[in-house]
């Protein structure tokens, strides 16, 4: 508080939903300390960069951003700059050497210490909070400052016990820790009371969740009984942990939405083995087929890595073939990026960057065709849409999501949080356009 105004914070977020939600948790802590949000870095008293280190590009963006923040710090020495999240955990002290004007470095498992680390940085000039595996994890709850509804993220576990050979997440987020079901359900109940209608249960390996006698399937059934909650999703699932009991929930539990994000990474068994993914192409497809058969309109999205060390053209072709077979509704595809300390960096036969990018372009253009065709097949159909705001395009249209997670643009009137029926009139590759039918009522 300098000129009588309240202190302001700005959090910039890179990466996955877990990071987005971590930012909401940190925002809650900052609000509790008397800070108000700002979108303008020039008026911020504290700027936190919540970082992702899953690929090198994401990491270098952080250092690029820090370079620009140096000028702000020179102009305002009282400004506190923090690097938090996965890059912070991975690089630790090295961040201070590379960007000496940074005041605070904090890994993703230390969120609940944010207030104390800010105080220490103000007092000592610098603070660092990096978690070790044996640190007890505290799931911040109640104080979270969520982005306005209608959907809310709920953390059910932290960390990842897998050891995919390309992935840095187990190093940055540590071993799995599971939150007690009673605590999760108390948060879901409170969210429903605040007016949230959709929840997404979060974990890096969400379907490995277990606590006492409970697993993800039992959590989904419990969440279904919370009055006011009409849609439940969960992410990110590992194909190896997709048990029948969880698959049955898509068919049997009314609130569980008919969309599953199930990262496959590759369509080739040799590459899946080299990635240490623990399943085969056939096993993956058998789970997808079983869900397609039992759940009407089931939609799938996935993550894919192209150009893993030693991937031949024929092996890449197997990934394209898998995409044709499954017909994903959305694909998040990445060129393989070597991450420090991961096993895959020791493999020979790294592919040239240009070869990886060429494969990525080919894969994305195939996906564009598949998505366009799938979306066009929905024209004429009627979907329940949960309105979540105004679309990004400057055409005044509102935006909502179907239960199968497709984006639909339509003309109002409608309010955020309403469930409405929309008839699809046009299809693009990444979204649908529709016309409002009769209102289904604000929930
Ligand atoms: N836990 C999730 C899983 O198992 O799929 C997500 C982990 S990661 C945050 C999200 C995605 O980033 C992964 O599914 C993978 O496709 C991609 N990814 C992870 N490490 C990568 C690397 N070294 N190079 C390229 N993509 C990578
Ligand atoms: Fe990374 Fe594999 Fe864990 Fe996903 S399951 S976070 S890809 S190690």
Coordinates of C-alpha atoms and ligand atoms in Angstrom, one line a residue:
X1 CA 0.0 0.0 0.0
X2 CA 1.9 3.1 -1.2
X3 CA -0.4 5.9 -2.2
X4 CA -3.5 4.8 -0.3
X5 CA -4.6 2.3 -2.9
X6 CA -4.8 -1.4 -2.1
X7 CA -1.9 -3.7 -3.0
X8 CA -2.3 -5.4 -6.4
X9 CA -1.2 -8.8 -7.6
X10 CA -0.8 -10.3 -11.1
X11 CA -0.4 -14.0 -11.7
X12 CA 0.6 -15.2 -15.2
X13 CA -0.1 -18.9 -15.9
X14 CA 1.5 -21.3 -18.3
X15 CA 0.6 -25.0 -18.8
X16 CA -2.0 -27.5 -17.7
X17 CA -5.3 -27.3 -15.7
X18 CA -3.4 -28.2 -12.6
X19 CA -1.3 -25.0 -13.0
X20 CA -4.4 -22.9 -13.8
X21 CA -6.0 -24.2 -10.6
X22 CA -2.8 -23.6 -8.6
X23 CA -3.0 -20.0 -9.7
X24 CA -6.5 -19.8 -8.4
X25 CA -5.3 -21.2 -5.0
X26 CA -2.4 -18.6 -4.9
X27 CA -4.9 -15.8 -5.9
X28 CA -7.0 -16.8 -2.9
X29 CA -4.0 -16.6 -0.6
X30 CA -3.1 -13.2 -1.9
X31 CA -6.6 -11.9 -1.5
X32 CA -6.5 -13.1 2.1
X33 CA -3.3 -11.0 2.5
X34 CA -5.1 -7.9 1.3
X35 CA -4.1 -7.9 -2.4
X36 CA -6.5 -7.1 -5.2
X37 CA -6.1 -8.5 -8.7
X38 CA -4.8 -6.4 -11.6
X39 CA -4.3 -7.2 -15.3
X40 CA -1.7 -4.4 -15.7
X41 CA 1.9 -5.4 -14.7
X42 CA 2.8 -1.7 -14.3
X43 CA 0.5 -1.3 -11.3
X44 CA 1.2 -4.6 -9.7
X45 CA 3.0 -4.9 -6.3
X46 CA 3.6 -8.6 -6.8
X47 CA 3.9 -10.5 -10.0
X48 CA 4.0 -14.3 -9.9
X49 CA 4.9 -16.4 -13.0
X50 CA 3.3 -19.8 -12.6
X51 CA 5.5 -21.8 -14.9
X52 CA 5.5 -25.1 -16.9
X53 CA 8.6 -27.1 -17.7
X54 CA 7.0 -30.0 -19.6
X55 CA 8.6 -28.8 -22.9
X56 CA 11.7 -26.6 -23.4
X57 CA 9.7 -24.0 -25.3
X58 CA 7.4 -23.4 -22.3
X59 CA 10.4 -23.0 -20.1
X60 CA 12.2 -20.6 -22.4
X61 CA 9.1 -18.4 -22.6
X62 CA 9.4 -17.9 -18.8
X63 CA 13.0 -16.5 -19.2
X64 CA 11.8 -14.3 -22.0
X65 CA 9.1 -12.9 -19.8
X66 CA 11.5 -12.4 -17.0
X67 CA 13.8 -10.4 -19.3
X68 CA 11.0 -7.9 -19.9
X69 CA 10.0 -7.8 -16.2
X70 CA 13.6 -6.7 -15.3
X71 CA 12.7 -3.2 -16.5
X72 CA 9.7 -2.9 -14.3
X73 CA 11.7 -4.0 -11.3
X74 CA 14.4 -1.4 -12.1
X75 CA 11.6 1.3 -12.2
X76 CA 10.0 0.0 -9.0
X77 CA 12.4 -1.8 -6.6
X78 CA 9.4 -2.5 -4.3
X79 CA 7.8 -4.8 -6.9
X80 CA 8.1 -8.4 -5.8
X81 CA 8.7 -10.9 -8.6
X82 CA 8.2 -14.6 -8.0
X83 CA 8.8 -17.6 -10.2
X84 CA 6.6 -20.5 -9.1
X85 CA 5.4 -23.8 -10.4
X86 CA 7.4 -26.5 -12.3
X87 CA 10.3 -24.4 -13.7
X88 CA 10.8 -23.1 -10.1
X89 CA 11.0 -26.6 -8.7
X90 CA 13.2 -27.8 -11.5
X91 CA 15.7 -24.9 -11.7
X92 CA 15.6 -23.8 -8.0
X93 CA 18.5 -21.5 -7.0
X94 CA 19.6 -21.3 -10.6
X95 CA 16.8 -18.9 -11.3
X96 CA 18.4 -16.3 -9.0
X97 CA 21.7 -16.7 -10.8
X98 CA 20.0 -16.3 -14.2
X99 CA 17.6 -13.5 -13.1
X100 CA 19.1 -11.9 -9.9
X101 CA 16.2 -9.5 -9.6
X102 CA 13.7 -12.4 -8.9
X103 CA 12.7 -12.3 -5.2
X104 CA 10.9 -15.5 -4.7
X105 CA 11.1 -19.1 -6.1
X106 CA 8.5 -21.7 -5.1
X107 CA 7.7 -25.2 -6.3
X108 CA 4.1 -26.4 -7.0
X109 CA 4.0 -28.4 -3.7
X110 CA 4.7 -25.4 -1.6
X111 CA 1.6 -23.3 -2.5
X112 CA 0.3 -23.1 1.1
X113 CA 3.6 -21.4 2.2
X114 CA 3.2 -18.5 -0.2
X115 CA 2.3 -15.9 2.5
X116 CA 5.3 -16.9 4.6
X117 CA 7.7 -16.8 1.5
X118 CA 6.4 -13.4 0.5
X119 CA 7.1 -12.1 4.0
X120 CA 10.6 -13.7 4.0
X121 CA 11.4 -12.2 0.6
X122 CA 10.3 -8.7 1.8
X123 CA 12.4 -9.1 5.0
X124 CA 15.5 -10.9 3.7
X125 CA 15.4 -9.8 0.1
X126 CA 14.9 -13.3 -1.2
X127 CA 13.1 -16.5 -0.4
X128 CA 12.9 -20.0 -1.8
X129 CA 10.5 -22.9 -1.2
X130 CA 11.2 -26.2 -2.9
X131 CA 9.4 -29.3 -1.8
X132 CA 10.9 -32.7 -1.0
X133 CA 8.9 -35.9 -1.4
X134 CA 8.5 -36.4 2.3
X135 CA 7.1 -32.9 2.9
X136 CA 3.4 -33.2 3.9
X137 CA 1.2 -31.7 1.3
X138 CA -1.6 -29.4 2.3
X139 CA -4.4 -29.0 -0.1
X140 CA -5.4 -25.3 0.2
X141 CA -9.2 -25.2 0.4
X142 CA -11.9 -22.7 1.1
X143 CA -9.6 -19.7 0.3
X144 CA -9.3 -20.4 -3.4
X145 CA -10.2 -17.4 -5.6
X146 CA -11.7 -19.2 -8.6
X147 CA -12.3 -17.7 -12.0
X148 CA -16.0 -17.0 -12.2
X149 CA -18.1 -20.1 -12.9
X150 CA -20.0 -22.1 -14.0
X151 CA -17.1 -24.7 -13.9
X152 CA -14.8 -25.2 -10.9
X153 CA -11.6 -27.3 -10.6
X154 CA -11.2 -29.5 -7.6
X155 CA -7.9 -31.1 -6.8
X156 CA -8.2 -34.7 -5.6
X157 CA -4.5 -35.6 -5.7
X158 CA -1.0 -34.2 -6.3
X159 CA 2.0 -35.7 -8.0
X160 CA 2.6 -38.7 -10.3
X161 CA 4.1 -42.1 -9.5
X162 CA 4.5 -43.0 -13.2
X163 CA 7.9 -42.8 -14.9
X164 CA 7.2 -42.1 -18.5
X165 CA 10.7 -41.8 -19.9
X166 CA 10.1 -38.3 -21.6
X167 CA 8.4 -36.6 -18.7
X168 CA 9.6 -34.2 -16.1
X169 CA 6.4 -34.0 -14.1
X170 CA 7.3 -36.7 -11.5
X171 CA 10.4 -34.6 -10.8
X172 CA 8.6 -31.3 -10.4
X173 CA 5.4 -32.4 -8.8
X174 CA 6.7 -35.3 -6.7
X175 CA 5.1 -38.6 -5.6
X176 CA 1.3 -39.1 -5.5
X177 CA -0.6 -37.8 -2.5
X178 CA -4.3 -38.3 -2.3
X179 CA -6.8 -36.0 -0.6
X180 CA -9.4 -37.4 1.7
X181 CA -12.9 -38.0 0.1
X182 CA -14.7 -36.1 2.9
X183 CA -12.5 -33.0 2.3
X184 CA -13.1 -33.3 -1.5
X185 CA -16.9 -33.7 -1.0
X186 CA -17.0 -30.7 1.4
X187 CA -15.4 -28.6 -1.3
X188 CA -17.8 -29.9 -4.0
X189 CA -20.8 -29.1 -1.7
X190 CA -19.5 -25.6 -1.0
X191 CA -19.0 -25.0 -4.7
X192 CA -22.6 -26.1 -5.5
X193 CA -23.9 -23.8 -2.8
X194 CA -21.9 -20.9 -4.4
X195 CA -23.7 -21.6 -7.8
X196 CA -21.1 -23.7 -9.6
X197 CA -22.8 -26.3 -11.8
X198 CA -19.9 -28.2 -13.3
X199 CA -16.8 -29.6 -11.6
X200 CA -13.6 -31.0 -13.0
X201 CA -11.7 -33.3 -10.6
X202 CA -7.9 -32.8 -11.1
X203 CA -4.8 -34.8 -10.8
X204 CA -1.8 -35.5 -13.0
X205 CA -2.8 -39.2 -12.9
X206 CA -6.3 -38.7 -11.7
X207 CA -7.7 -42.2 -12.2
X208 CA -5.0 -43.7 -10.0
X209 CA -6.7 -41.9 -7.1
X210 CA -7.3 -44.0 -4.0
X211 CA -7.9 -43.2 -0.4
X212 CA -9.0 -45.7 2.3
X213 CA -11.5 -47.9 0.4
X214 CA -12.3 -45.2 -2.1
X215 CA -11.2 -44.8 -5.7
X216 CA -12.1 -42.4 -8.5
X217 CA -15.3 -44.4 -9.3
X218 CA -16.6 -44.0 -5.8
X219 CA -15.7 -40.2 -5.8
X220 CA -17.7 -39.8 -9.1
X221 CA -20.7 -41.6 -7.5
X222 CA -20.4 -39.4 -4.4
X223 CA -20.2 -36.2 -6.5
X224 CA -23.3 -37.2 -8.4
X225 CA -25.3 -37.1 -5.2
X226 CA -24.3 -33.4 -4.4
X227 CA -27.4 -31.3 -5.0
X228 CA -26.8 -28.6 -7.7
X229 CA -23.9 -30.3 -9.4
X230 CA -25.0 -31.2 -12.9
X231 CA -21.8 -32.1 -14.7
X232 CA -18.6 -33.8 -13.6
X233 CA -15.4 -34.3 -15.5
X234 CA -12.0 -35.5 -14.5
X235 CA -8.5 -35.1 -15.9
X236 CA -5.8 -36.3 -16.7
X237 CA -6.4 -40.0 -17.0
X238 CA -3.8 -42.7 -17.7
X239 CA -5.0 -45.5 -19.9
X240 CA -3.4 -48.1 -17.6
X241 CA -5.5 -47.0 -14.7
X242 CA -8.8 -46.8 -16.6
X243 CA -10.5 -49.6 -14.7
X244 CA -13.9 -51.0 -15.6
X245 CA -15.5 -49.4 -12.5
X246 CA -14.5 -46.0 -13.8
X247 CA -15.6 -46.8 -17.3
X248 CA -19.0 -47.9 -16.0
X249 CA -19.5 -44.4 -14.4
X250 CA -19.8 -42.9 -17.9
X251 CA -22.8 -45.1 -18.6
X252 CA -24.4 -45.3 -15.1
X253 CA -23.7 -42.0 -13.3
X254 CA -25.9 -39.2 -14.7
X255 CA -23.6 -36.3 -14.0
X256 CA -20.5 -37.8 -15.5
X257 CA -20.1 -36.2 -18.9
X258 CA -19.6 -38.2 -22.1
X259 CA -16.1 -37.0 -22.9
X260 CA -12.8 -38.5 -21.8
X261 CA -9.3 -37.0 -22.3
X262 CA -7.1 -40.1 -22.5
X263 CA -3.5 -39.4 -23.6
X264 CA -2.2 -42.2 -25.8
X265 CA 1.1 -40.5 -26.8
X266 CA 1.8 -42.9 -29.7
X267 CA 0.1 -45.5 -31.8
X268 CA 3.2 -47.8 -32.0
X269 CA 3.8 -50.5 -29.5
X270 CA 7.6 -50.2 -29.7
X271 CA 7.5 -46.5 -28.9
X272 CA 4.9 -47.0 -26.2
X273 CA 7.3 -49.5 -24.6
X274 CA 10.3 -47.1 -25.0
X275 CA 8.1 -44.4 -23.3
X276 CA 7.4 -46.8 -20.5
X277 CA 3.6 -46.1 -20.9
X278 CA 2.6 -49.6 -19.6
X279 CA -0.1 -50.4 -22.2
X280 CA -0.3 -51.5 -25.8
X281 CA -2.1 -49.9 -28.8
X282 CA -4.6 -52.8 -28.8
X283 CA -5.4 -52.4 -25.1
X284 CA -5.9 -48.7 -25.5
X285 CA -8.2 -49.2 -28.5
X286 CA -10.2 -51.9 -26.7
X287 CA -11.0 -49.4 -23.8
X288 CA -12.0 -46.7 -26.3
X289 CA -14.2 -49.2 -28.2
X290 CA -15.9 -50.5 -25.1
X291 CA -16.8 -46.9 -24.1
X292 CA -18.0 -46.0 -27.6
X293 CA -20.3 -49.1 -27.5
X294 CA -21.7 -48.4 -24.0
X295 CA -22.0 -44.6 -23.9
X296 CA -24.1 -42.7 -26.5
X297 CA -22.2 -39.9 -28.2
X298 CA -19.0 -40.6 -26.2
X299 CA -16.2 -38.1 -27.3
X300 CA -12.5 -38.5 -26.9
X301 CA -9.5 -36.3 -26.8
X302 CA -5.8 -37.2 -26.5
X303 CA -2.2 -36.1 -26.2
X304 CA 0.4 -37.3 -28.8
X305 CA 4.1 -36.9 -29.0
X306 CA 5.8 -37.0 -32.4
X307 CA 9.5 -37.6 -33.0
X308 CA 10.3 -39.6 -29.9
X309 CA 14.0 -40.7 -30.2
X310 CA 14.3 -43.5 -32.8
X311 CA 10.7 -43.1 -34.1
X312 CA 10.7 -44.3 -37.7
X313 CA 8.4 -43.0 -40.5
X314 CA 6.5 -46.3 -40.3
X315 CA 6.1 -46.0 -36.6
X316 CA 4.8 -42.4 -36.9
X317 CA 2.4 -43.8 -39.6
X318 CA 1.0 -46.1 -36.9
X319 CA 0.1 -43.0 -34.8
X320 CA -1.7 -41.6 -37.9
X321 CA -3.5 -44.9 -38.3
X322 CA -4.6 -44.9 -34.7
X323 CA -6.0 -41.4 -35.1
X324 CA -8.0 -42.6 -38.2
X325 CA -9.3 -45.5 -36.2
X326 CA -10.3 -43.7 -33.0
X327 CA -11.4 -40.4 -34.6
X328 CA -10.5 -38.2 -31.6
X329 CA -12.6 -35.0 -31.3
X330 CA -9.5 -33.1 -30.2
X331 CA -5.8 -33.8 -30.2
X332 CA -3.0 -32.0 -28.3
X333 CA 0.1 -32.9 -30.2
X334 CA 3.7 -32.0 -29.3
X335 CA 7.1 -32.4 -30.9
X336 CA 9.3 -34.5 -28.5
X337 CA 11.3 -32.1 -26.3
X338 CA 14.2 -33.6 -24.3
X339 CA 13.9 -32.7 -20.6
X340 CA 16.8 -32.6 -18.3
X341 CA 17.3 -35.7 -16.1
X342 CA 14.6 -37.8 -17.9
X343 CA 15.5 -41.3 -19.2
X344 CA 14.7 -40.6 -22.8
X345 CA 17.5 -38.1 -23.1
X346 CA 19.9 -41.0 -22.8
X347 CA 18.4 -42.7 -25.9
X348 CA 20.3 -42.5 -29.2
X349 CA 18.7 -41.5 -32.5
X350 CA 17.4 -38.1 -31.6
X351 CA 15.4 -36.8 -34.6
X352 CA 16.3 -33.4 -36.2
X353 CA 14.0 -30.6 -35.1
X354 CA 12.7 -30.1 -38.7
X355 CA 11.8 -33.7 -39.0
X356 CA 9.7 -33.6 -35.8
X357 CA 8.0 -30.4 -36.9
X358 CA 7.2 -31.9 -40.3
X359 CA 5.5 -34.9 -38.6
X360 CA 3.7 -32.5 -36.3
X361 CA 2.3 -30.6 -39.3
X362 CA 1.2 -33.8 -41.0
X363 CA -0.5 -35.1 -37.9
X364 CA -2.3 -31.8 -37.3
X365 CA -3.6 -31.6 -40.8
X366 CA -5.0 -35.1 -40.6
X367 CA -6.7 -34.2 -37.3
X368 CA -8.2 -31.0 -38.8
X369 CA -9.9 -33.2 -41.4
X370 CA -11.1 -35.7 -38.9
X371 CA -12.5 -33.0 -36.6
X372 CA -14.2 -31.1 -39.4
X373 CA -15.9 -34.3 -40.6
X374 CA -17.0 -35.3 -37.1
X375 CA -18.3 -31.8 -36.3
X376 CA -20.2 -31.7 -39.6
X377 CA -22.0 -34.9 -38.7
X378 CA -23.5 -33.1 -35.7
X379 CA -25.2 -30.4 -37.8
X380 CA -29.0 -30.7 -37.2
X381 CA -28.6 -32.3 -33.7
X382 CA -29.7 -30.7 -30.5
X383 CA -27.3 -30.4 -27.6
X384 CA -27.6 -29.2 -24.0
X385 CA -25.1 -26.3 -23.6
X386 CA -23.8 -24.9 -20.4
X387 CA -23.3 -21.1 -21.1
X388 CA -19.9 -20.0 -20.0
X389 CA -19.6 -16.5 -21.4
X390 CA -19.0 -14.6 -24.6
X391 CA -17.0 -16.2 -27.4
X392 CA -13.5 -14.9 -28.2
X393 CA -14.5 -13.9 -31.7
X394 CA -15.8 -10.3 -32.0
X395 CA -19.2 -11.3 -33.3
X396 CA -21.3 -10.9 -30.1
X397 CA -22.1 -14.6 -29.9
X398 CA -22.3 -16.4 -26.6
X399 CA -20.3 -19.5 -25.9
X400 CA -21.1 -22.7 -24.1
X401 CA -20.0 -26.3 -23.9
X402 CA -21.9 -29.5 -24.6
X403 CA -21.6 -32.5 -22.2
X404 CA -19.3 -34.0 -24.8
X405 CA -17.1 -30.9 -24.3
X406 CA -17.6 -29.3 -27.7
X407 CA -17.6 -25.5 -27.9
X408 CA -20.9 -24.0 -29.3
X409 CA -21.4 -20.4 -30.3
X410 CA -24.9 -19.1 -30.4
X411 CA -26.9 -15.8 -30.2
X412 CA -28.5 -15.0 -26.8
X413 CA -30.3 -14.0 -24.8
X414 CA -28.7 -16.2 -22.2
X415 CA -26.8 -15.9 -19.0
X416 CA -23.6 -17.5 -17.8
X417 CA -24.5 -20.7 -15.9
X418 CA -27.7 -21.4 -17.8
X419 CA -28.3 -24.8 -19.3
X420 CA -29.9 -24.4 -22.7
X421 CA -30.8 -26.5 -25.7
X422 CA -29.1 -25.5 -28.9
X423 CA -29.6 -26.9 -32.4
X424 CA -26.4 -27.1 -34.4
X425 CA -26.5 -25.2 -37.7
X426 CA -22.8 -24.9 -38.8
X427 CA -19.6 -26.8 -38.0
X428 CA -16.1 -25.6 -38.0
X429 CA -13.1 -27.8 -37.2
X430 CA -12.7 -26.5 -33.6
X431 CA -16.2 -25.3 -32.7
X432 CA -19.9 -25.5 -33.6
X433 CA -22.5 -22.8 -34.3
X434 CA -26.1 -23.2 -33.2
X435 CA -29.5 -21.7 -32.6
X436 CA -31.2 -21.5 -29.3
X437 CA -34.2 -23.7 -28.7
X438 CA -36.5 -23.3 -25.7
X439 CA -34.8 -22.4 -22.4
X440 CA -34.2 -25.2 -20.0
X441 CA -33.9 -22.9 -17.1
X442 CA -31.3 -21.6 -14.8
X443 CA -30.1 -24.4 -12.5
Ligands
LIG1 N1 -0.3 -36.8 -16.8 C1 -0.8 -36.5 -18.0 C2 -0.5 -37.8 -18.9 O1 0.0 -38.7 -18.5 O2 -0.9 -37.7 -20.0 C3 -0.2 -35.2 -18.6 C4 1.2 -34.9 -18.4 S1 1.9 -33.6 -19.3 C5 1.6 -32.2 -18.3 C6 0.9 -33.2 -20.7 C7 1.4 -33.7 -22.0 O3 2.6 -33.1 -22.3 C8 1.7 -35.2 -22.0 O4 0.6 -36.0 -22.2 C9 2.6 -35.3 -23.2 O5 1.9 -35.5 -24.4 C10 3.3 -34.0 -23.3 N2 4.7 -34.1 -22.9 C11 5.2 -34.4 -21.7 N3 6.5 -34.5 -21.7 C12 6.9 -34.1 -23.0 C13 8.1 -34.0 -23.7 N4 9.3 -34.2 -23.1 N5 8.1 -33.6 -25.0 C14 6.9 -33.4 -25.6 N6 5.7 -33.5 -25.0 C15 5.7 -33.9 -23.7
LIG2 FE1 4.2 -37.5 -17.0 FE2 3.6 -40.0 -17.5 FE3 3.1 -38.9 -15.1 FE4 1.7 -38.2 -17.2 S1 1.7 -40.2 -16.3 S2 2.6 -36.8 -15.7 S3 3.2 -38.2 -18.8 S4 5.1 -39.3 -16.0

